[in-house]
CSV table of C-alpha atoms and ligand atoms in Angstrom, one decimal:
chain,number,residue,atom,x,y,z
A,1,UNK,CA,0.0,0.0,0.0
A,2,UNK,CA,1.1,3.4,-0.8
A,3,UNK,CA,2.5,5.5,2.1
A,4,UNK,CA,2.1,9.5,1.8
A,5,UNK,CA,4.2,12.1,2.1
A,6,UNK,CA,2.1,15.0,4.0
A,7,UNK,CA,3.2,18.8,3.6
A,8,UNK,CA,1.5,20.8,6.4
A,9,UNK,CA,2.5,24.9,5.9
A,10,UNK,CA,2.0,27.1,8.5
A,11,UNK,CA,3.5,24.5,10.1
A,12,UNK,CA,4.3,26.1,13.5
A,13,UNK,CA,0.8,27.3,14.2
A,14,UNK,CA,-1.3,26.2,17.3
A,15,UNK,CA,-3.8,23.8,15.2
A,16,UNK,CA,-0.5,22.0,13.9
A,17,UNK,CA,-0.8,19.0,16.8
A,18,UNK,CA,-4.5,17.9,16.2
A,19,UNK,CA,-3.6,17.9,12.2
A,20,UNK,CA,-0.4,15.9,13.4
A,21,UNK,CA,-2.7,14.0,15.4
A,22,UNK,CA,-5.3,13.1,12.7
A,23,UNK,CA,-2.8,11.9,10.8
A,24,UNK,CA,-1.3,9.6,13.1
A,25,UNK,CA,-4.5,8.2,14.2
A,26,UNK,CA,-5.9,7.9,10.6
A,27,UNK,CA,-3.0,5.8,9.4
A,28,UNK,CA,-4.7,3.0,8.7
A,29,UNK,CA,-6.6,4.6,5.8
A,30,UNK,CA,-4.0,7.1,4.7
A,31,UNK,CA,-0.6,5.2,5.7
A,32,UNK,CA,2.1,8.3,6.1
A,33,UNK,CA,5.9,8.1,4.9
A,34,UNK,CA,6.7,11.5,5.5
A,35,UNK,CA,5.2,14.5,8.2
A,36,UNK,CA,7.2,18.0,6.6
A,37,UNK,CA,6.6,21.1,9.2
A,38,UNK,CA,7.0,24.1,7.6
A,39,UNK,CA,6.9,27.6,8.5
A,40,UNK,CA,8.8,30.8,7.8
A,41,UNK,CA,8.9,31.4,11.8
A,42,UNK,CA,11.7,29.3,13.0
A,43,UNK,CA,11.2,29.8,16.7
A,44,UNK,CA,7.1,28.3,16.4
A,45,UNK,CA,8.7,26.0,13.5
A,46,UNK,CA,10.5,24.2,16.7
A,47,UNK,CA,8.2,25.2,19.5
A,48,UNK,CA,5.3,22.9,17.9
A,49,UNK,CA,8.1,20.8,16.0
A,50,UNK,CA,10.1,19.8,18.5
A,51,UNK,CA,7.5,18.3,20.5
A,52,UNK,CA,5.5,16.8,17.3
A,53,UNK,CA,8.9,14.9,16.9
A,54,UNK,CA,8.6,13.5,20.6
A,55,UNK,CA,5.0,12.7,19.8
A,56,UNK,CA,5.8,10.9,16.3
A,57,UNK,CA,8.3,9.0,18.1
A,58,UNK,CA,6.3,7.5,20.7
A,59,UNK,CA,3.0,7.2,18.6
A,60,UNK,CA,4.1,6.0,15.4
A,61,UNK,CA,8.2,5.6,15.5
A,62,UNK,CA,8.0,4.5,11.7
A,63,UNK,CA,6.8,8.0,10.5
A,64,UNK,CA,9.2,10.5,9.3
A,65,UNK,CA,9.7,14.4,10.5
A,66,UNK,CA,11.1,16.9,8.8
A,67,UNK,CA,11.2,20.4,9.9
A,68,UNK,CA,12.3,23.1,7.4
A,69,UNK,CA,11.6,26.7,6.5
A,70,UNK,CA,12.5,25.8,3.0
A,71,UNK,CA,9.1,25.6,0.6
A,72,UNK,CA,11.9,23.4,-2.5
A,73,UNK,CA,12.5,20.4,0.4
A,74,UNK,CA,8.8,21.0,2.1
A,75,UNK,CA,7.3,20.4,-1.1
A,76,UNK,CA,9.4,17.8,-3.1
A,77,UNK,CA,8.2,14.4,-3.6
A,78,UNK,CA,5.0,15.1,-1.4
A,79,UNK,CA,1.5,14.0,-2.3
A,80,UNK,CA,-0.5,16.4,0.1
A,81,UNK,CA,0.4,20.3,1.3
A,82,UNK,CA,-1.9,21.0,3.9
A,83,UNK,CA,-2.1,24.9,4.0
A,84,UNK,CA,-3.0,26.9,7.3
A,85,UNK,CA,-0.9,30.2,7.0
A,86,UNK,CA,-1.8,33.2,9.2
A,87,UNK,CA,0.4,36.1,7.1
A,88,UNK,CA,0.8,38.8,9.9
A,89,UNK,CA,0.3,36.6,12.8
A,90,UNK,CA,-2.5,36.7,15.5
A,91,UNK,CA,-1.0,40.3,16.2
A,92,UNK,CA,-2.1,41.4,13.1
A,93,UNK,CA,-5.7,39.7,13.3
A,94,UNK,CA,-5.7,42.0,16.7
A,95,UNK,CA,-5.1,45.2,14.4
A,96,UNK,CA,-7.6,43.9,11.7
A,97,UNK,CA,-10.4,43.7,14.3
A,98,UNK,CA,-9.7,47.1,16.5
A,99,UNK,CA,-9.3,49.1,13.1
A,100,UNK,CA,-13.2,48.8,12.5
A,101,UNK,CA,-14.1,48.9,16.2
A,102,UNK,CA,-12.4,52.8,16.0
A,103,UNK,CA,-14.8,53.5,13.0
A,104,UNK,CA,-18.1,52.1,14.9
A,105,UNK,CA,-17.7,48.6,12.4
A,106,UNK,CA,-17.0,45.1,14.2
A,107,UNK,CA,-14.1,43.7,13.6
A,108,UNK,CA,-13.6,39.4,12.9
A,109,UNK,CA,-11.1,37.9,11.4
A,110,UNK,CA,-13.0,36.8,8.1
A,111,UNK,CA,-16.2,38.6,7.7
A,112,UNK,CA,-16.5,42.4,7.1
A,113,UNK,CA,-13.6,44.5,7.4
A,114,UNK,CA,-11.0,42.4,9.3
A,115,UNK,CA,-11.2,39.8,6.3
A,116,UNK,CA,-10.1,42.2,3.9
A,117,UNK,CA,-7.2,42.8,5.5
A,118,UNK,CA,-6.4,39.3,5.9
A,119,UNK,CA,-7.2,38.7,2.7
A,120,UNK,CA,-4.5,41.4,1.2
A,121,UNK,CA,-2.2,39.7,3.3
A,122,UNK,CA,-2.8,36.6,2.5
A,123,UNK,CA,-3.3,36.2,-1.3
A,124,UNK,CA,0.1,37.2,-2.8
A,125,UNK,CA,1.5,34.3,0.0
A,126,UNK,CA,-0.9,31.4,-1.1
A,127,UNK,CA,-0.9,32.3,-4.5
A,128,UNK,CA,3.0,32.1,-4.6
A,129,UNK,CA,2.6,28.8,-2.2
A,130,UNK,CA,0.1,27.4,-5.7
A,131,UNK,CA,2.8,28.8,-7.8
A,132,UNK,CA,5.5,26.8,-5.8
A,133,UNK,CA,3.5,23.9,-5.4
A,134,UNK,CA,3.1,24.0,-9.5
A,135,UNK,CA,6.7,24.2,-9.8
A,136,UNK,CA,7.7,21.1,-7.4
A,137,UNK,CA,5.1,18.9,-6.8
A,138,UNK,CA,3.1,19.4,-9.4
A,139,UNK,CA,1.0,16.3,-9.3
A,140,UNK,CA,0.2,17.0,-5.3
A,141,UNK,CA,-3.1,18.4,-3.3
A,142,UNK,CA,-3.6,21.7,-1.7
A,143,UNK,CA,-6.0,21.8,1.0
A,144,UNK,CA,-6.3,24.8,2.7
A,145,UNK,CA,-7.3,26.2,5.6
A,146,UNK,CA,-6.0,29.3,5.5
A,147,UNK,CA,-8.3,32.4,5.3
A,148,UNK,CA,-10.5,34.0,4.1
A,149,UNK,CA,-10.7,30.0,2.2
A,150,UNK,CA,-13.1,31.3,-0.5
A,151,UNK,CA,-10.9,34.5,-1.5
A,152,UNK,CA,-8.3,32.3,-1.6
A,153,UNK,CA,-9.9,29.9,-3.8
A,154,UNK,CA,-10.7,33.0,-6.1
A,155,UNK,CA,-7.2,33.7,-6.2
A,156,UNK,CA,-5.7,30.3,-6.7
A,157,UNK,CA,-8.2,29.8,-9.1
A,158,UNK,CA,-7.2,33.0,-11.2
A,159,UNK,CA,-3.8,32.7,-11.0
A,160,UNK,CA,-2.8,29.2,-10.9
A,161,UNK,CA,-5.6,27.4,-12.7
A,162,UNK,CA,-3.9,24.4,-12.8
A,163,UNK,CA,-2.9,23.5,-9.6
A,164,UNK,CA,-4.8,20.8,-7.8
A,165,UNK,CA,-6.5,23.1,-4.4
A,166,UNK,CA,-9.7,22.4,-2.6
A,167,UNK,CA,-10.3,25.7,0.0
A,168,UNK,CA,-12.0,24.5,3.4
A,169,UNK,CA,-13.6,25.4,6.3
A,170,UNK,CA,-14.6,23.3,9.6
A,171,UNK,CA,-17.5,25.7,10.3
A,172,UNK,CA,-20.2,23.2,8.5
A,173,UNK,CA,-18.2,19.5,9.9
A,174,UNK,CA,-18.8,21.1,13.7
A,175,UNK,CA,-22.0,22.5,12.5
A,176,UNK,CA,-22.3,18.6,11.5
A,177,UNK,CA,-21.5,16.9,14.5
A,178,UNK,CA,-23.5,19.0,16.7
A,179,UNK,CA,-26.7,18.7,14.5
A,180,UNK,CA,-26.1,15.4,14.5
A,181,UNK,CA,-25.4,14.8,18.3
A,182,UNK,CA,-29.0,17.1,18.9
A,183,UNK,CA,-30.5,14.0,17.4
A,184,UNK,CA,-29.0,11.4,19.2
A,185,UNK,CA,-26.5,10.1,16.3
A,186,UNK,CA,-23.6,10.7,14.3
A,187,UNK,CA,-22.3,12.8,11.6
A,188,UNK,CA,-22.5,9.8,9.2
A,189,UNK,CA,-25.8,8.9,10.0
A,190,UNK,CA,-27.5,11.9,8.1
A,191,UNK,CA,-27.6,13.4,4.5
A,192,UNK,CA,-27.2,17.3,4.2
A,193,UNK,CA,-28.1,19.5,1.8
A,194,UNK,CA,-26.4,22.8,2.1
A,195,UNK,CA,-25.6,26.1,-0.2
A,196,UNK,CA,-24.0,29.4,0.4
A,197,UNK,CA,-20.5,31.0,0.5
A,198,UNK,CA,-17.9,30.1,3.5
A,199,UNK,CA,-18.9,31.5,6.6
A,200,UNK,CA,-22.2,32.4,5.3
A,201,UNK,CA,-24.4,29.0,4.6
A,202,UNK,CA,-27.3,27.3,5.1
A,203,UNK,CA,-28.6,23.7,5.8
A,204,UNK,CA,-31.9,23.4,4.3
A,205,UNK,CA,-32.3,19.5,4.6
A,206,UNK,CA,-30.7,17.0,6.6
A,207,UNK,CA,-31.8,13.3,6.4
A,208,UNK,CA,-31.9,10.2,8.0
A,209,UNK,CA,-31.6,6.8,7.4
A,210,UNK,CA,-35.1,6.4,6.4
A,211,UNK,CA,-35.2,9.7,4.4
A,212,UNK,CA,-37.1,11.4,6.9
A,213,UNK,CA,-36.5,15.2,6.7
A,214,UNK,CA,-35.3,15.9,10.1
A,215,UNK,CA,-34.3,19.4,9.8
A,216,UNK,CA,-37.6,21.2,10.7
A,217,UNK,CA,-37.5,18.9,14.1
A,218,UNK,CA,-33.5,20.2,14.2
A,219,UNK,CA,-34.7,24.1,14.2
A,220,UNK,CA,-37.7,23.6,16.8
A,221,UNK,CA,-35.1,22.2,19.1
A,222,UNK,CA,-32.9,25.0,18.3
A,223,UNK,CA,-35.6,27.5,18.6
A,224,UNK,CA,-36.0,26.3,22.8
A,225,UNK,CA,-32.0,25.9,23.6
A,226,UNK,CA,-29.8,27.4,20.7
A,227,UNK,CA,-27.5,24.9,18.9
A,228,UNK,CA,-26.4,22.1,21.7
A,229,UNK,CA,-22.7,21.2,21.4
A,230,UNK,CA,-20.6,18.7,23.0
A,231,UNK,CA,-17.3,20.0,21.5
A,232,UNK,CA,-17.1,23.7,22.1
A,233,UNK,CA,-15.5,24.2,25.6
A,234,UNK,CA,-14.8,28.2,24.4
A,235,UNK,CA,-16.7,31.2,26.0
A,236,UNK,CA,-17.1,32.8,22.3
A,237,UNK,CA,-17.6,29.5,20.1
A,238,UNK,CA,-21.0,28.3,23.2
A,239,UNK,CA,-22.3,31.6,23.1
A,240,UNK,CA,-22.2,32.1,19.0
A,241,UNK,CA,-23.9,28.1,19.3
A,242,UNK,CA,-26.7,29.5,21.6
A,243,UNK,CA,-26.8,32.5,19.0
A,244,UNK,CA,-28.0,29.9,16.1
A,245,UNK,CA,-31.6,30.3,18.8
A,246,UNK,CA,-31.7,33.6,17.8
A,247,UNK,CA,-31.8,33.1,14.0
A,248,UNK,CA,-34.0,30.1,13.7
A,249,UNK,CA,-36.4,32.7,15.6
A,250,UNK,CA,-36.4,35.0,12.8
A,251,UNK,CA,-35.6,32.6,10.2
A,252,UNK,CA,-36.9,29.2,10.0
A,253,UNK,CA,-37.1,28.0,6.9
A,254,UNK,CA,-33.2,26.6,7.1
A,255,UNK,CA,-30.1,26.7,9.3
A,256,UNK,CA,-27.8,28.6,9.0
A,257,UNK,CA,-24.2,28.6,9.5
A,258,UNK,CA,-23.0,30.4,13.0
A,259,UNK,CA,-20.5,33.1,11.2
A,260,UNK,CA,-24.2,34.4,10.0
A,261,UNK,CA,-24.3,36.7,13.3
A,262,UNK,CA,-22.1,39.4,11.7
A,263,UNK,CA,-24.4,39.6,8.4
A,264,UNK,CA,-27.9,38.9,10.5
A,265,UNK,CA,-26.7,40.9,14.1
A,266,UNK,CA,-23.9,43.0,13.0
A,267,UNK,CA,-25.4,45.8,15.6
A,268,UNK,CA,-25.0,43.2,18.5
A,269,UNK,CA,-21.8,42.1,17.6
A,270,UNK,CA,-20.1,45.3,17.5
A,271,UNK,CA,-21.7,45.7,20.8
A,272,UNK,CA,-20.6,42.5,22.2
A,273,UNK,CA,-16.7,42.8,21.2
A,274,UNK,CA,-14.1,45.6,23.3
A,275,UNK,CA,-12.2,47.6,21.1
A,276,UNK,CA,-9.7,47.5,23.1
A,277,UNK,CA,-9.6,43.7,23.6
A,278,UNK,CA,-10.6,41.6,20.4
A,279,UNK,CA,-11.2,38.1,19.7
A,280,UNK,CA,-7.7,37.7,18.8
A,281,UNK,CA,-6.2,39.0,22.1
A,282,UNK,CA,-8.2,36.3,23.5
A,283,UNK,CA,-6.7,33.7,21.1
A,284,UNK,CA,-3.3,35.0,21.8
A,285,UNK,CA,-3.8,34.9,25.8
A,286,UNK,CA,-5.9,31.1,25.7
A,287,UNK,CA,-5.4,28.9,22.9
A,288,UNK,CA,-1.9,29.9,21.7
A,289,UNK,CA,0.0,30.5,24.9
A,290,UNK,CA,-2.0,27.5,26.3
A,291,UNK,CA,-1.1,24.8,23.0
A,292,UNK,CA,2.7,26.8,23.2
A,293,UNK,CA,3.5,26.1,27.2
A,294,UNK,CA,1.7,22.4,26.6
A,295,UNK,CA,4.5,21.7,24.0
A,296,UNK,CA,7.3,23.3,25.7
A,297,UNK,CA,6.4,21.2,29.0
A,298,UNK,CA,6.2,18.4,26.7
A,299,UNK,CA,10.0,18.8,25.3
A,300,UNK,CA,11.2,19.8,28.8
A,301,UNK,CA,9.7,16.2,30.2
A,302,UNK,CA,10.5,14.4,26.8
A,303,UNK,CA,7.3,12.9,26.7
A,304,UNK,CA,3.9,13.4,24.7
A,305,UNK,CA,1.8,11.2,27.1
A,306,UNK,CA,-0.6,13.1,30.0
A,307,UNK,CA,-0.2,16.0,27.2
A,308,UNK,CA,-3.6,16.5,25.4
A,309,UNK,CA,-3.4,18.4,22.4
A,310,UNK,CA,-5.6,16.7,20.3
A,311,UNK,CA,-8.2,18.5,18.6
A,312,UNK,CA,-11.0,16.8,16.4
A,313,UNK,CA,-12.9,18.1,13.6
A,314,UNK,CA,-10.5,20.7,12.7
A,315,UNK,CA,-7.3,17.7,12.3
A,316,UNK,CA,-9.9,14.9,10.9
A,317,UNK,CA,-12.1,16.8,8.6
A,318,UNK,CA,-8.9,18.0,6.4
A,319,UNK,CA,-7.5,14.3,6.8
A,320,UNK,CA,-10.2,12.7,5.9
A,321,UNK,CA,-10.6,14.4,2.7
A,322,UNK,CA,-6.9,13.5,2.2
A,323,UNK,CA,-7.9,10.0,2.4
A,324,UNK,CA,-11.1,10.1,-0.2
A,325,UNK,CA,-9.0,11.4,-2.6
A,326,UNK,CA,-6.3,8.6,-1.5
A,327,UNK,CA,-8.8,6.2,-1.8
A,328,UNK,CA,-11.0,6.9,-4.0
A,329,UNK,CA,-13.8,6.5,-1.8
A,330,UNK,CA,-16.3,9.6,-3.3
A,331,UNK,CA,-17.3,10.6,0.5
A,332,UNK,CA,-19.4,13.7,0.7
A,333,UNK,CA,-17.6,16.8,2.1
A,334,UNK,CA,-19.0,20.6,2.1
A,335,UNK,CA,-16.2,22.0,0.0
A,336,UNK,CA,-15.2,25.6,-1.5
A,337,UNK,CA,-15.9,25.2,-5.4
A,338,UNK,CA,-16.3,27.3,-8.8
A,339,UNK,CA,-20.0,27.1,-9.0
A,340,UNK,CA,-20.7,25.9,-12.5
A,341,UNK,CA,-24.2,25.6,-12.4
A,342,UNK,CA,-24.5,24.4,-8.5
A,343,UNK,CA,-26.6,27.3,-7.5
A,344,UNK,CA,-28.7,27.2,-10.9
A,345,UNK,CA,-29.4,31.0,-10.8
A,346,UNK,CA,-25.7,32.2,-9.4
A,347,UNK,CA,-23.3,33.4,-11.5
A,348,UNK,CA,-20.9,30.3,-12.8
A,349,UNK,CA,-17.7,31.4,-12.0
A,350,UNK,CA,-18.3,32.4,-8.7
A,351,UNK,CA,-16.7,29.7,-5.7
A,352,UNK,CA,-19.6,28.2,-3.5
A,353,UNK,CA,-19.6,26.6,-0.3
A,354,UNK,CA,-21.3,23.4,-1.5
A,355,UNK,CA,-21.6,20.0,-0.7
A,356,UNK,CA,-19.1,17.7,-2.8
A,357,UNK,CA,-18.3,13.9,-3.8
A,358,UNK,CA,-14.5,13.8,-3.2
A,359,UNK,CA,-13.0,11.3,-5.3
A,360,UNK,CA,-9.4,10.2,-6.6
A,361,UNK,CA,-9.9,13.1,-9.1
A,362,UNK,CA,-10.6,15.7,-6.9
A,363,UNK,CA,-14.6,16.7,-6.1
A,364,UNK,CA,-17.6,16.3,-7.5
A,365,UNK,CA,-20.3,19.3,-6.5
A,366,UNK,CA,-23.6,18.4,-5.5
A,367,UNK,CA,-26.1,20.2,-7.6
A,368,UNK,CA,-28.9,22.3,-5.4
A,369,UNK,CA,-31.1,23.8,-7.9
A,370,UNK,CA,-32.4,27.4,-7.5
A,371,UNK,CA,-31.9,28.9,-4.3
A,372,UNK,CA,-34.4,31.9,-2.4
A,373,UNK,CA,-33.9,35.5,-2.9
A,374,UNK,CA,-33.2,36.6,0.7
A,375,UNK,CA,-29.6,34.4,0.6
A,376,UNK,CA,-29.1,34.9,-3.0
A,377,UNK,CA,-29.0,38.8,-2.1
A,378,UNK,CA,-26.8,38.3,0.7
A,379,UNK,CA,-24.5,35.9,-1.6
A,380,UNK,CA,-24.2,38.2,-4.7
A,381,UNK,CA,-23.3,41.3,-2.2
A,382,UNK,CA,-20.8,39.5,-0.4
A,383,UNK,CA,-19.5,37.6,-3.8
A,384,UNK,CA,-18.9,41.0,-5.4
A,385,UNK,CA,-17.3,42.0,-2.4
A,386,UNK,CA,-15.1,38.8,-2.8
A,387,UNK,CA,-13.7,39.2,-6.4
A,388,UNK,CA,-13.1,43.1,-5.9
A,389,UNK,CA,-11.2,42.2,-2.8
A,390,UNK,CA,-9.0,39.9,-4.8
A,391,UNK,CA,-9.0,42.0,-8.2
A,392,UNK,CA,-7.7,44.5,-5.6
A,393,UNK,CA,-4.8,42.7,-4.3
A,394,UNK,CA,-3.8,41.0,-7.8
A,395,UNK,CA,-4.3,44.5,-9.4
A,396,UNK,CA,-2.8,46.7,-6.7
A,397,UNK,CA,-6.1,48.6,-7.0
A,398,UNK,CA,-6.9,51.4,-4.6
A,399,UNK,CA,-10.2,52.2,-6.1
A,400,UNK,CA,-11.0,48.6,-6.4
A,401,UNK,CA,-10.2,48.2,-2.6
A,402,UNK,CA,-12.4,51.1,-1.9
A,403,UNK,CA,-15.5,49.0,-4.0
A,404,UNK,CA,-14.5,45.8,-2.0
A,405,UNK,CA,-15.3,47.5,1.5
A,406,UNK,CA,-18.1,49.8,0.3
A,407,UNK,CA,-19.6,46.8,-0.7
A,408,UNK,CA,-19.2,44.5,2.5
A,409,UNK,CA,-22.3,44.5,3.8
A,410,UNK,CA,-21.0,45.7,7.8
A,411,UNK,CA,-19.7,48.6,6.2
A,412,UNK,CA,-22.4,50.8,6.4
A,413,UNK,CA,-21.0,54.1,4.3
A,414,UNK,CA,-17.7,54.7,1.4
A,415,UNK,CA,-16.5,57.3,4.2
A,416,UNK,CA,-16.6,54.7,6.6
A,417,UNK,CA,-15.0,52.1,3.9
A,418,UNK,CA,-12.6,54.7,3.1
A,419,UNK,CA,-11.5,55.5,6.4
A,420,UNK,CA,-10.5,51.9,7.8
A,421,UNK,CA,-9.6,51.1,4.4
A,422,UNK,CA,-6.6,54.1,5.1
A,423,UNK,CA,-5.9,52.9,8.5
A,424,UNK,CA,-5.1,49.6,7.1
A,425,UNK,CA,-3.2,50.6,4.4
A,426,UNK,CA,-0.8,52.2,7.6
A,427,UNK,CA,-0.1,49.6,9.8
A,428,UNK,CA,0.3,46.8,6.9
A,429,UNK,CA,3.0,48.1,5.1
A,430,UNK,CA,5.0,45.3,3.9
A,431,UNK,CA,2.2,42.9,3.9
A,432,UNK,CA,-0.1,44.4,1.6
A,433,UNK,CA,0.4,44.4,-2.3
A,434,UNK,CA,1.3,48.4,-3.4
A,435,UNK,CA,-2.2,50.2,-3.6
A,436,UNK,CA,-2.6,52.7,-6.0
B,501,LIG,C1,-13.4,28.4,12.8
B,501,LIG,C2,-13.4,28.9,11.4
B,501,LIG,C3,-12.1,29.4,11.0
B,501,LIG,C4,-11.6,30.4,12.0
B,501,LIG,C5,-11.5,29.7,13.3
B,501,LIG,C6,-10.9,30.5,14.4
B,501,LIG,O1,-12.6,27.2,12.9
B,501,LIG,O2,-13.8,28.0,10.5
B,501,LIG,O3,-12.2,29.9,9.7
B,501,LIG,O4,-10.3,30.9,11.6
B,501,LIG,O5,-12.8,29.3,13.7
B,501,LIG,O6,-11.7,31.3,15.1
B,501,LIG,P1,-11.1,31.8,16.5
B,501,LIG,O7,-11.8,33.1,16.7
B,501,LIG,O8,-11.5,30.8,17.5
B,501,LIG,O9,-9.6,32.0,16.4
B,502,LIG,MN1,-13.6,28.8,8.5
């Protein structure tokens, strides 16, 4: 049986040791040669490294480790890259949130404002990663994390055509899993049907093993107690969960994804975040300092065991759909895809988040028809906002920026757009393409 050679990029973030993880505990359907760590940070390179190589060791001594900050030997000879760069850091998600907040605008990471940002950051990196990967691997899979997934996917899809890249998210597998566990079974145990754009989607059937609809059941539960979940153990992700109570009472004609608070309740979110101490501070105090000291401990005692750092869906979803195309095993995934017809009455070129037979030769979209006119509307405003943010960055278009914000549906004015689109331009010198 073939053993794989698995890239992962970004290699020295937090989420590193439950990818690591999936991988060692999936290796009986996607049997692993090769793990390559790579990041351009060399100090969280061999923070997370270091102990991933004590963990390899004891887990699965057979399995290969290779840390580098060189893309030529991270991507030669591999079969996967798993991609989950942050350009800029959590330090500069902290700017890209209290930017907006100064101008009366939430800030988040991927929707509204703060995604732009990210987005300028991060398109000329992953579209040089695609251009690498083209150059010495050619045959291999992208999966990437890395955000915002669908402006990525615009851009790969652009400017690297040919590469092999399938843009995720884990919003929809949690979204899954707690669905599922609401009525008392698994993931697997349902069919989905599911449309919209990442971090702005909506189930509008899940089945069960007997066809049964259960979905309108799903949302009267929902409407009593908010989404239940037996995974999220964060203050931010249980509340946004509860949230899903709140939409279903305005909404109930399907369920939507939780990132739909800052398009539904952009008002209350702005309220609910400190300008002075985002989201991202939070990440940076928690979940990074805590997953950082856990691997340090780890190297200082030499030992992996009594150290829990294993995540699920966000290390299993991407594996698994490493091992469908492995295996040929045409598994349905919710994917980031070129529409082509999809979304009947949405524009072709346009990526979707869409539900997706994943094959040896890549994905296979589930058509959904015709979808309604109140998330089409939202879908079109946010999809133009999506292609003029990466026309923007490709182009090094100021005015084109300038559309991209005015647009974004948080943004309530072009002074406001212009403003934060100013401050930005300030404080990401360097990581921003020229605008002009
Ligand atoms: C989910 C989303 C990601 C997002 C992540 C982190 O997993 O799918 O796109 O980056 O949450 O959010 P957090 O605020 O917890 O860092
Ligand atoms: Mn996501």
């Amino acid at each position: 049986m073939k053993k794989y050679n698995v890239t992962i990029i970004g290699g020295g973030s937090g989420y590193t040791p439950g990818v690591v993880n999936s991988l060692l505990e999936k290796r009986e359907s996607l049997p692993i040669n090769k793990i390559t760590l790579m990041d351009n940070d060399e100090k969280r390179l061999h923070i997370i490294g270091d102990f991933m190589d004590i963990l390899i060791k004891e887990r699965a001594p057979e399995v290969q480790l290779v840390l580098t900050t060189d893309r030529k030997e991270a991507f030669e000879g591999m079969d996967f890259l798993l991609a989950q760069i942050r350009s800029g850091g959590l330090k500069m998600r902290s700017l890209d949130e209290k930017i907006p907040m100064k101008h009366g605008v939430v800030g988040q990471e991927t929707c509204g404002p703060g995604g732009f940002a990210f987005a300028m950051r991060e398109i000329p990196e992953m579209v040089s990663i695609a251009k690498d990967v083209l150059k010495y691997a050619p045959e291999a899979w992208i999966l990437n994390y890395s955000n915002p997934t669908a402006i990525i996917a615009e851009a790969i899809k652009r400017e690297v055509p040919e590469v092999k890249n399938i843009c995720i998210c884990d919003v929809p597998p949690w979204q899954q899993r707690d669905m599922a566990f609401m009525l008392g079974g698994e993931p697997k145990d349902f069919e989905y049907r599911y449309f919209g754009l990442n971090h702005l989607g909506w189930f509008t059937h899940m089945y069960d093993k007997e066809g049964k609809n259960r979905l309108p059941e799903l949302i009267n539960m929902i409407k009593e107690t908010g989404l239940q979940s037996k995974t999220y153990t964060d203050p931010y992700w249980e509340k946004t969960a509860k949230r899903l109570r709140q939409f279903v009472g305005h909404f109930e004609d399907s369920l939507p994804t939780n990132y739909l608070q800052y398009y539904y309740y952009p008002d209350e979110m702005f309220n609910e975040e400190d300008p002075n101490y985002t989201r991202a501070d939070y990440c940076i105090d928690h979940r990074e300092k805590e997953t950082f000291d856990l691997c340090i401990e780890g190297v200082k005692k030499g030992t992996a065991k009594g150290n829990d750092l294993t995540d699920t869906i966000h290390g299993d979803f991407i594996v698994d759909i490493a091992s469908a195309i492995a295996n040929n095993t045409n598994e349905k995934f919710i994917l980031n895809v070129p529409n082509n017809g999809v979304i009947e009455n949405f524009s072709k070129d346009s990526i979707v988040e869409s539900m997706a037979i994943v094959n040896a030769t890549g994905y296979e979209p589930i058509s959904v028809g015709e979808i309604p006119i109140f998330q089409k509307g939202l879908m079109e405003v946010v999809n133009a906002y999506e292609k003029l943010t990466v026309e923007a960055a490709l182009e090094g278009s100021y005015e084109k920026a300038l559309k991209a914000l005015t647009l974004n549906p948080i943004v309530p004015s072009t002074h406001v757009a212009k403003k934060i689109l100013d401050d930005y331009i300030k404080v990401n010198e360097g990581y921003f393409p020229k605008l002009s």
